[in-house]
XYZ file of C-alpha atoms in Angstrom:
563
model
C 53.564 146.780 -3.487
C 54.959 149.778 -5.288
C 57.890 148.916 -7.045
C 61.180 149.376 -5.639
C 63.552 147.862 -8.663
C 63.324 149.868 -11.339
C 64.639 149.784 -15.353
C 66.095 152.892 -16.303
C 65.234 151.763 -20.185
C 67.964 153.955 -21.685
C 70.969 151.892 -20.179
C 69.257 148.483 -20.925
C 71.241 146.719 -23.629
C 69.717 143.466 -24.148
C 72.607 141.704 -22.059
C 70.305 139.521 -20.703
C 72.400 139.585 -17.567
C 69.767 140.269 -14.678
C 67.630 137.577 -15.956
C 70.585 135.130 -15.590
C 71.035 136.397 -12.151
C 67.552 137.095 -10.767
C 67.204 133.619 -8.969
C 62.995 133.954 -9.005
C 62.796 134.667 -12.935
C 61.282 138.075 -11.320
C 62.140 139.847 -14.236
C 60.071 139.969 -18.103
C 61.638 140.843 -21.257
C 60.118 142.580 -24.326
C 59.592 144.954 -26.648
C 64.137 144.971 -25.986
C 63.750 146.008 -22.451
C 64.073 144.256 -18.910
C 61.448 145.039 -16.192
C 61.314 144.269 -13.191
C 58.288 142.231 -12.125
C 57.439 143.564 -8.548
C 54.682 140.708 -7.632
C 57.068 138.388 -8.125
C 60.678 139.953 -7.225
C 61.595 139.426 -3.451
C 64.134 142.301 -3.722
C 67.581 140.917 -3.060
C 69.241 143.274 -5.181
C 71.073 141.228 -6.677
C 69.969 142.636 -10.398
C 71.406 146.100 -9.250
C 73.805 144.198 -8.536
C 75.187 142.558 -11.488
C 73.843 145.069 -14.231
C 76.798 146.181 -16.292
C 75.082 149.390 -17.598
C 73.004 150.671 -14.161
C 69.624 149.956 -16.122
C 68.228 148.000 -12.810
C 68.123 150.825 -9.894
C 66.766 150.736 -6.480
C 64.203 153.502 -5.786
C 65.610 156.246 -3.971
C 64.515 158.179 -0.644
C 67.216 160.785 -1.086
C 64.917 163.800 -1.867
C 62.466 162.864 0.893
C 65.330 162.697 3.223
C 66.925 166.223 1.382
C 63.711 167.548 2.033
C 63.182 166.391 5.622
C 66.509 167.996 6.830
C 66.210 171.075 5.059
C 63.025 171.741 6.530
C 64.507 171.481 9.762
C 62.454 168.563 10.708
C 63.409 166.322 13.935
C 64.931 163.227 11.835
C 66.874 160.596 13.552
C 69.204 158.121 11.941
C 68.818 154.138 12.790
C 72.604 153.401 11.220
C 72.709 149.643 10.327
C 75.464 147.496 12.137
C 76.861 146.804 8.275
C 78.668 150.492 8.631
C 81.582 148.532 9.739
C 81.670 146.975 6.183
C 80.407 150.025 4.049
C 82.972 152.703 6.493
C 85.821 150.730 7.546
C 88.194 152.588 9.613
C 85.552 154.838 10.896
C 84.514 155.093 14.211
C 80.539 155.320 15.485
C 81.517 158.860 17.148
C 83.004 160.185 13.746
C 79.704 158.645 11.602
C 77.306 159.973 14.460
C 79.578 163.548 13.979
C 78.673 163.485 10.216
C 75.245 162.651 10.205
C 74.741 165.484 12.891
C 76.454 167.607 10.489
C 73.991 166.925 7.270
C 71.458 168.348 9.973
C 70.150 164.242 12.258
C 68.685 165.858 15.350
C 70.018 162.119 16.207
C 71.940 158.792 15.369
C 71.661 155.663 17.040
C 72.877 152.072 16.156
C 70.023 149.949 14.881
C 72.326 146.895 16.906
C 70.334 148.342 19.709
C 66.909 147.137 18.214
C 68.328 143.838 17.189
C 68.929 143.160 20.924
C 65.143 143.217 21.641
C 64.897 141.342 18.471
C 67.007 138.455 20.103
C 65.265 138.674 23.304
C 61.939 138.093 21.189
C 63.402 134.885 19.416
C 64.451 133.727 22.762
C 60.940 133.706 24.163
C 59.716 131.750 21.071
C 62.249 129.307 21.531
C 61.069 129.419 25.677
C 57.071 128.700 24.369
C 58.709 125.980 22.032
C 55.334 126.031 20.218
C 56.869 125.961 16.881
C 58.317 122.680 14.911
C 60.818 125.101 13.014
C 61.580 128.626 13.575
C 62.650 130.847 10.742
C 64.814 134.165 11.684
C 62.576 137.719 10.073
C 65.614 139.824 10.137
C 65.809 140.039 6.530
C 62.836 141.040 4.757
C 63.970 139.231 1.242
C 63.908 136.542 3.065
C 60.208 136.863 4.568
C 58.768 138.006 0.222
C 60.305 134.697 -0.997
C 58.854 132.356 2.276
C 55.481 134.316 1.577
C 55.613 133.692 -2.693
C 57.397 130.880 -2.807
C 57.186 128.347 -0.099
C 53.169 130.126 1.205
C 52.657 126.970 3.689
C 55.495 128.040 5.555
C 54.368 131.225 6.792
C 53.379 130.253 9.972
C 56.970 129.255 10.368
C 58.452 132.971 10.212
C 59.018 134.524 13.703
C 56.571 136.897 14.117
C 58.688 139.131 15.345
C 59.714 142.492 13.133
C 63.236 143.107 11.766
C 65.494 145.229 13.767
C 65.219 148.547 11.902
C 61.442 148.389 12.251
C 61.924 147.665 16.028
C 64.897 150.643 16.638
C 62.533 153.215 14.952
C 59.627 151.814 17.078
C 61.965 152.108 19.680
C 62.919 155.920 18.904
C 59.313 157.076 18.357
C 58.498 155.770 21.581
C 61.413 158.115 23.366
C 61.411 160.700 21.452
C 57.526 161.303 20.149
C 55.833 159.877 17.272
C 55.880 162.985 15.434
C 59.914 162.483 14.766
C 61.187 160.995 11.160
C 63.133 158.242 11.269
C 65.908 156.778 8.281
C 66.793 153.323 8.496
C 70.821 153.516 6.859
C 72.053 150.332 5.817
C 72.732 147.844 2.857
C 69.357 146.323 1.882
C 66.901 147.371 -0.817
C 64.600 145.613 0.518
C 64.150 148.037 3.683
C 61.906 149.883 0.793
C 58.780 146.956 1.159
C 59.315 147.004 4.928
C 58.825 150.970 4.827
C 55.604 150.375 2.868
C 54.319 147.444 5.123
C 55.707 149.290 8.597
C 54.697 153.636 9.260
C 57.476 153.353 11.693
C 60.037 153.887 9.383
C 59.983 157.310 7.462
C 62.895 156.896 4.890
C 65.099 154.334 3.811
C 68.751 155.199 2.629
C 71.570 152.523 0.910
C 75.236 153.586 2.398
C 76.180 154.370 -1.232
C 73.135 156.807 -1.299
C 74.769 158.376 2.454
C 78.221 159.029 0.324
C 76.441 160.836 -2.051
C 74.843 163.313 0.357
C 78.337 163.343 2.698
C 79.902 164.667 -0.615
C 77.128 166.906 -2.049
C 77.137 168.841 1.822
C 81.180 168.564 1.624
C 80.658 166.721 4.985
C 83.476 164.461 5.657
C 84.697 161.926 8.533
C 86.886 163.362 11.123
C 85.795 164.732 14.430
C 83.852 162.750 16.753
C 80.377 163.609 18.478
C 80.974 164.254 21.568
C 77.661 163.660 22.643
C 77.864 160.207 20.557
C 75.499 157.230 22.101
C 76.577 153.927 20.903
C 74.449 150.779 22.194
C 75.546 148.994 25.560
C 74.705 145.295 24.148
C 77.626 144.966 21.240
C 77.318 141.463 20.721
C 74.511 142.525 19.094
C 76.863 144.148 16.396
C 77.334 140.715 14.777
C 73.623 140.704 13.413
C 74.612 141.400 9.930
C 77.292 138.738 9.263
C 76.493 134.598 8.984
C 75.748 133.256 12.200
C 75.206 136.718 13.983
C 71.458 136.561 15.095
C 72.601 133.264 16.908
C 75.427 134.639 18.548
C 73.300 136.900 20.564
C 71.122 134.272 21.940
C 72.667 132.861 24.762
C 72.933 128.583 24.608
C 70.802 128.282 27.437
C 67.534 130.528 25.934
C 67.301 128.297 23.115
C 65.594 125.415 24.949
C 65.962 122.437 23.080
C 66.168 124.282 19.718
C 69.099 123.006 16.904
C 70.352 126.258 15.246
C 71.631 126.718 11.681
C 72.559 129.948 9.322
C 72.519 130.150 5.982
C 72.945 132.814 3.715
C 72.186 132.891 -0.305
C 69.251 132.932 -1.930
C 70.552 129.157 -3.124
C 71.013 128.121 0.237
C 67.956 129.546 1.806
C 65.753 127.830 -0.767
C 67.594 123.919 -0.127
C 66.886 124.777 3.387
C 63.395 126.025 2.920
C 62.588 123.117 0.518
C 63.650 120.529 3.329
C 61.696 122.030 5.694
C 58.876 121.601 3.258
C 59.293 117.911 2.890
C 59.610 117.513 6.409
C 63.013 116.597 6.677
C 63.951 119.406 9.512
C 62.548 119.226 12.803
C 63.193 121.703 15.997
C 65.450 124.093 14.111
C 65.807 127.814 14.684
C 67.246 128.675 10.762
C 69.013 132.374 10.640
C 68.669 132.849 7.156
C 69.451 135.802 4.817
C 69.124 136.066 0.723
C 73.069 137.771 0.541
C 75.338 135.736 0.036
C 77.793 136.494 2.953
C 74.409 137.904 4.773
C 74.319 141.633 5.438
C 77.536 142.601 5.104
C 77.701 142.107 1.566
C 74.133 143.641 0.884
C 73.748 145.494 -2.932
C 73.621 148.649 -0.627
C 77.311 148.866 -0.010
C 80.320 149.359 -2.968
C 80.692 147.013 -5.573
C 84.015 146.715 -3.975
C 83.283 144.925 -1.240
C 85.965 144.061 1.374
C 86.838 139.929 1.899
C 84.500 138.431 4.056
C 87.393 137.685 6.680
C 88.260 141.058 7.166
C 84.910 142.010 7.492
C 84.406 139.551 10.325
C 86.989 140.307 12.147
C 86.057 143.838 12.424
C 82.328 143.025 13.549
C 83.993 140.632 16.004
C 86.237 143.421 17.167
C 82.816 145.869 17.312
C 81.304 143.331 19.571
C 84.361 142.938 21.770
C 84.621 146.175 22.145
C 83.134 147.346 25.364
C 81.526 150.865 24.767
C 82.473 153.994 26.249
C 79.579 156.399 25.607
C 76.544 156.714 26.845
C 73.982 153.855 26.102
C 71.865 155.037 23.402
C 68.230 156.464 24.948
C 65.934 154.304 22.754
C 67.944 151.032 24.511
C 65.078 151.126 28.142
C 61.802 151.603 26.131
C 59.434 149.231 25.780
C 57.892 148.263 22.415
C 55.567 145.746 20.953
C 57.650 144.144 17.950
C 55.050 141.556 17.351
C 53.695 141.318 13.952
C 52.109 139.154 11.181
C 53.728 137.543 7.935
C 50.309 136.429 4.930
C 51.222 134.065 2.266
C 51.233 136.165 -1.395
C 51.964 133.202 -3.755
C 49.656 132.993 -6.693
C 50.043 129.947 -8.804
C 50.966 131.088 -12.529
C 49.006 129.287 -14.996
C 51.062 126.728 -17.192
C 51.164 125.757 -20.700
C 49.933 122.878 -22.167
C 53.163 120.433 -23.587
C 51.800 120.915 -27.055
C 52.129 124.747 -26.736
C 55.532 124.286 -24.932
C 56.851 122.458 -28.128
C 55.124 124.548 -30.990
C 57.407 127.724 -28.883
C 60.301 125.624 -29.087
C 59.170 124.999 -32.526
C 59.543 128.666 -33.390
C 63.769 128.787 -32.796
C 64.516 125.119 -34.112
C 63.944 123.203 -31.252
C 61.784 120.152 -32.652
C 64.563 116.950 -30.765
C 65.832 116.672 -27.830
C 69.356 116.840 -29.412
C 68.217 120.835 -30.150
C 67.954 121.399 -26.691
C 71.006 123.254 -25.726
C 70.076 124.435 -22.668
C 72.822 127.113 -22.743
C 71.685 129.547 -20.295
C 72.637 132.303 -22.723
C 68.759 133.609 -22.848
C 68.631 134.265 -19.008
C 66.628 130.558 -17.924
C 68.656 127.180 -16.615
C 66.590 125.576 -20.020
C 64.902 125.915 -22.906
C 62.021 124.759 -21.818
C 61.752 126.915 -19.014
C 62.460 129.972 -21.291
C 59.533 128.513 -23.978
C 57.216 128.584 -20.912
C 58.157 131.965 -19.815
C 57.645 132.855 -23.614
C 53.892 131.935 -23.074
C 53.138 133.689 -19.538
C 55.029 136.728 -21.449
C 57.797 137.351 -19.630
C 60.139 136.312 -22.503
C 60.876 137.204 -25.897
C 61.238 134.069 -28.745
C 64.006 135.927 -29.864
C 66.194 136.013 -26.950
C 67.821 132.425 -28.052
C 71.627 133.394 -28.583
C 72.439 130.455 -30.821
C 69.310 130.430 -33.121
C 69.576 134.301 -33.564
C 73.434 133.613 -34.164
C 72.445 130.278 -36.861
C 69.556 132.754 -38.661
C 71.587 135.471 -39.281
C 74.452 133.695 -40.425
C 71.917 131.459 -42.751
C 70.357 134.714 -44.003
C 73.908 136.228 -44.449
C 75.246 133.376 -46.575
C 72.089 133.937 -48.561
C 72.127 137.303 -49.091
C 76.273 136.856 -50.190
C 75.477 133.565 -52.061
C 73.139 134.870 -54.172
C 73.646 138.639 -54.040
C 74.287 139.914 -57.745
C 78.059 141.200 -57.620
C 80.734 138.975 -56.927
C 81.913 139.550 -53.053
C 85.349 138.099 -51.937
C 86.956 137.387 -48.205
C 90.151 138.250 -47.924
C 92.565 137.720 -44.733
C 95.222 140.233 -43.804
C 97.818 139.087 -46.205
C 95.978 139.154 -49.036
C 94.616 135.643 -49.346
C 91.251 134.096 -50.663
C 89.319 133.026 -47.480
C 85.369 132.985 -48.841
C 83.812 133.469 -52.034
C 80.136 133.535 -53.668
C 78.815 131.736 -56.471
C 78.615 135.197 -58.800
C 82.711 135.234 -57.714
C 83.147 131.842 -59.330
C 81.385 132.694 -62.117
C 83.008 136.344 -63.040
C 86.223 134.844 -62.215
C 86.138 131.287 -63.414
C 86.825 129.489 -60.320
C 85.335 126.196 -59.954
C 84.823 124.838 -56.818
C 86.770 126.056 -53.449
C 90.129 125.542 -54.894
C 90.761 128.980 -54.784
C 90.902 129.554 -51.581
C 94.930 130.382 -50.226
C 94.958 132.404 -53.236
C 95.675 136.288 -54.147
C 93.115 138.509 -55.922
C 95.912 139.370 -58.157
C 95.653 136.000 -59.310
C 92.509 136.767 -60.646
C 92.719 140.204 -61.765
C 94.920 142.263 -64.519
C 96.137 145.239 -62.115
C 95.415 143.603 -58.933
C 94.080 145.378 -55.850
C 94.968 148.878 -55.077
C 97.578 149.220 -52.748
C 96.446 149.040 -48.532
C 96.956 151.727 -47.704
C 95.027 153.582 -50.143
C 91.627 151.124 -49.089
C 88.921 151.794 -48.737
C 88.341 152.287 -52.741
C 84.998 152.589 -54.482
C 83.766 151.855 -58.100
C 87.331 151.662 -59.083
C 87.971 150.256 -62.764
C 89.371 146.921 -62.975
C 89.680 143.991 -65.736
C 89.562 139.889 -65.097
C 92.366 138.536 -66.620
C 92.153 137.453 -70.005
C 91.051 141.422 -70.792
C 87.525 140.425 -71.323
C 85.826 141.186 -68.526
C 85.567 144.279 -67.115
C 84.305 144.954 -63.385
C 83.783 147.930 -60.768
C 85.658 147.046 -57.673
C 85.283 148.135 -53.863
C 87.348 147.244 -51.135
C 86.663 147.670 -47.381
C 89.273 146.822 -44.753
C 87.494 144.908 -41.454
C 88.620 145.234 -38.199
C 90.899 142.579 -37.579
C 92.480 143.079 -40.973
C 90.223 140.995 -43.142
C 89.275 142.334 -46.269
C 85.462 142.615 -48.282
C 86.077 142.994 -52.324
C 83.030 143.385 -54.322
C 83.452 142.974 -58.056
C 80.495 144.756 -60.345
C 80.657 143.400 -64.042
C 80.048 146.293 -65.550
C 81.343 144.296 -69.262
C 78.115 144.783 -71.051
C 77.797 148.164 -69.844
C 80.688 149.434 -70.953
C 80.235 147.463 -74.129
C 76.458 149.343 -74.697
C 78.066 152.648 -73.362
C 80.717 152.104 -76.526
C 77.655 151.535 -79.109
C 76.239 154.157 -77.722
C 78.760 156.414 -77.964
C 79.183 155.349 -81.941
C 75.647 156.225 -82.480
C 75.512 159.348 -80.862
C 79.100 160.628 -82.799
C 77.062 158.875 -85.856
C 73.808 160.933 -85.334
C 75.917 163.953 -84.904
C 77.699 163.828 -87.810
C 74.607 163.079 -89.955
C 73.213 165.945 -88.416
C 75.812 168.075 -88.988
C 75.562 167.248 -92.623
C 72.275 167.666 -92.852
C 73.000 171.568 -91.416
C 75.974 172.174 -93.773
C 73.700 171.297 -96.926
C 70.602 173.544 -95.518
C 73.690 176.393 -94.998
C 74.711 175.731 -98.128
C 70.865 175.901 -100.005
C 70.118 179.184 -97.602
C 73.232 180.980 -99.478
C 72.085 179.945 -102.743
C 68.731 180.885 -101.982
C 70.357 184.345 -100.976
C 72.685 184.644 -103.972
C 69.267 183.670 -106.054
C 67.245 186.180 -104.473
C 70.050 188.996 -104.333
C 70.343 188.493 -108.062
C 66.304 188.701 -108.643
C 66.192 191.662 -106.146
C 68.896 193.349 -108.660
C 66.806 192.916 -111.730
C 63.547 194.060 -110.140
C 65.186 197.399 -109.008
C 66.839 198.177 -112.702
C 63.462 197.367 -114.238
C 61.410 199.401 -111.652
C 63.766 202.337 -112.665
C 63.508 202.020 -116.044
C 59.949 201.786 -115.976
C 59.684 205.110 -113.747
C 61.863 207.082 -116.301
C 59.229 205.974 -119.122
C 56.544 207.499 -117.200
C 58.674 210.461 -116.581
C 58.744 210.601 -119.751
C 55.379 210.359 -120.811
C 54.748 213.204 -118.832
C 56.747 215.335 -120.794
C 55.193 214.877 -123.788
């Protein structure tokens, strides 16, 4: 099956929320992402459902079905009975109007399909060849019969669900060659697409408001030409109880009826079955809780199940007026086959179960916390989804929440400044070690204190925080320290308090060695200043003598000369 639940990995945030929700543990974590796991998921939704961020999303068919109707092809629209809850206050005329307008050659009701639906239940019920019969109108429910309860595949009706019998129904009218879109509430329409080449497209209502608004298309007029199906009762299909509504007390020979809807519900029903507790039932069962009506398909905001009843009751009341939809007098086969998909998952041995538990604490029973926090009802079922890699180790709230405050206290305890906690007025909340030592606090009696206990100047004022590497002193004048103050929200305060004491006290010796080794070494240039004049006056002097005596010398040779 290609996969119709998607993760759109951007929006997932680690919540852990789908796994809580996903009642088949359909869904693996790792490497900080969620995925669907489409083997396994029997596509109730109800992930889409309950994702805060939109990370789980349903597959869509709106560009096929953009594409179809620009092109002009003949589509035809098989509109789900749940309008009523997804449009209320709209009338079939006004939604077939609509449709025609985004460019549906035509739109029927699908309620005309589950009439032929009924009428093939009754006739099972008439053979009475089965010891339990289990409704097929909801294709969640026929994935989780087939994966998780196999042997009771031969239970399911074999009978298709009434979208894939209304576009059977269509083709046959109005040529094989036509597309047809199934428009309803149910993600799981997607599989029966892939398992059924009667149905072209499948579209959620919320996907139908987005293409009503991109095509400025809204509800008003009515079509005219409108057909609307001549068997209303038939209208009650998507709300608890509705398939056996439309199948009259005296068709169901013999047969005990009983609906449930919820995923929950289905499976205590199923699971009796299984043990052979139920006997000559006909079970209408559906995965949504509340059945159709309140399918992941249709707003968030979902109308009170009382008003939505009354409304379908109304629908079915209601005698129609138009002309009984064409596909209603042809003649299908809507037999089909259901095969058993469940593959048994390997387990884990107990000794690999415990050295997983091992890994986040978990070595007594009294560690068990079985929170739920991770996603699974236990620990133990979370260690043995650890091993068949769905889970991550890491997802355990608590142990995550015990390490990192264990490696925070570390880090603070033995981290080599001193680091205060301070709460909004001012006092001593927390303090390391290196605090008790810079500050000579023994023990915790400091705590209710002021900082300004502790130091000379106290802490800059509030509203000048935060400060860095400002200059303080301990009192006592000793001790000096670079301090830092961050405000937290909530109006908590961090101090950190750097001893910076010997530093300062080898910056000072420095500073009296390097003023020392200048002024030696300005002495040392005065005295060669002083020897370069001498030298000068020395040689100026020599320079002197040496010029007279030159000149006396050349006026004796002058001399000479004469003679």
């Amino acid at each position: 099956m290609e996969p119709v639940i998607v993760t759109q990995k951007a929006n997932c945030r680690n919540c852990y929320k789908c796994i809580r929700s996903c009642p088949q543990g359909a869904i693996a974590f790792s490497d900080d992402q969620a995925r669907v796991l489409s083997q396994e998921c029997i596509l109730c939704g109800r992930c889409v459902e309950v994702c805060p961020q939109g990370a789980q999303q349903v597959q869509s068919d709106l560009v096929n079905v953009r594409r179809m109707l620009s092109m002009g092809l003949k589509v035809y629209a098989s509109v789900a009975p749940s309008w009523l809850a997804a449009f209320p206050d709209i009338t079939f005329p006004q939604f077939s109007a609509a449709l025609k307008k985004l460019g549906f050659t035509g739109v029927e009701e699908t309620a005309a399909g589950a009439a032929q639906v009924s009428l093939e239940y009754a006739r099972l019920m008439a053979k009475g060849e089965r010891d339990n019969i289990i409704s097929t109108c909801c294709p969640s429910l026929v994935l989780l019969v087939e994966r998780q309860y196999p042997e009771l595949t031969p239970l399911l009706a074999p009978v298709v669900s009434p979208a894939v019998a209304h576009s059977k129904m269509l083709r046959s009218m109005f040529g094989s060659r036509i597309k047809t879109v199934s428009i309803g509430p149910c993600p799981a329409k997607h599989w029966e697409k892939q398992e059924n080449a009667a149905l072209s497209a499948v579209l959620l209502f919320e996907e139908l408001k987005t293409l009503l608004s991109e095509k400025g298309v809204a509800f008003g007029e009515e079509d005219i030409q409108c057909t609307e199906t001549h068997t209303p009762l038939s209208r009650l299909y998507p709300s608890p109880g509705g398939i056996i509504a439309t199948i009259p007390a005296n068709k169901r020979q013999g047969y005990k009826t009983y609906a449930v809807s919820g995923v929950e519900g289905c499976k205590e029903t199923l699971e009796a079955v299984r043990q052979g507790q139920i006997h000559g039932y006909f079970l209408e069962l559906n995965t949504c809780l509340g059945s159709c009506v309140h399918g992941p398909g249709i707003s968030r905001e979902k109308a009170p199940a009382i008003l939505v009843k009354e409304r379908l009751l109304s629908a079915a009341r209601k005698k129609s007026t138009g002309a009984p939809s064409v596909s209603e007098s042809a003649q299908v086969d809507l037999t089909t086959q259901f095969h058993p998909q469940k593959k048994k998952e390997r387990q884990p041995r107990e000794e690999e179960i415990a050295a997983i538990l091992a890994q986040t604490g978990k070595v007594t029973k009294e560690d068990l916390l079985n929170c739920g926090t991770c996603g699974y009802p236990t620990c133990r079922d979370k260690a043995v989804a650890v091993w068949q890699g769905k889970a991550d180790v890491r997802m355990c709230l608590p142990y995550m929440r015990e390490k990192a405050e264990s490696m925070s206290n570390l880090i603070i305890e033995y981290a080599p400044s001193a680091i205060l906690l301070l709460s909004p007025e001012g006092k001593l909340l927390e303090y390391n070690h290196k605090a008790m030592e810079m500050l000579g606090i023994r023990g915790k009696g400091a705590r209710g204190h002021e900082a300004e206990d502790f130091l000379e100047e106290g802490l800059p004022p509030r509203e000048e925080w935060p400060v860095s590497d400002v200059s303080a002193f301990v009192k006592g004048g000793e001790r000096q320290v670079r301090l830092s103050v961050v405000e937290m929200p909530g109006g908590d305060a961090i101090v950190l308090l750097r001893d910076v004491t010997r530093e300062e006290e080898d910056r000072t010796a420095f500073e009296k060695k390097r003023e020392q080794t200048l002024r030696v070494a300005q002495e040392a240039v005065d005295r060669q200043m002083r020897m370069v004049q001498q030298v000068a006056r020395l040689l100026g002097e020599t320079t002197g003598e040496t010029k007279a005596a030159l000149l006396r010398m050349e006026q004796a040779v002058k001399g000479e000369k004469r003679r």
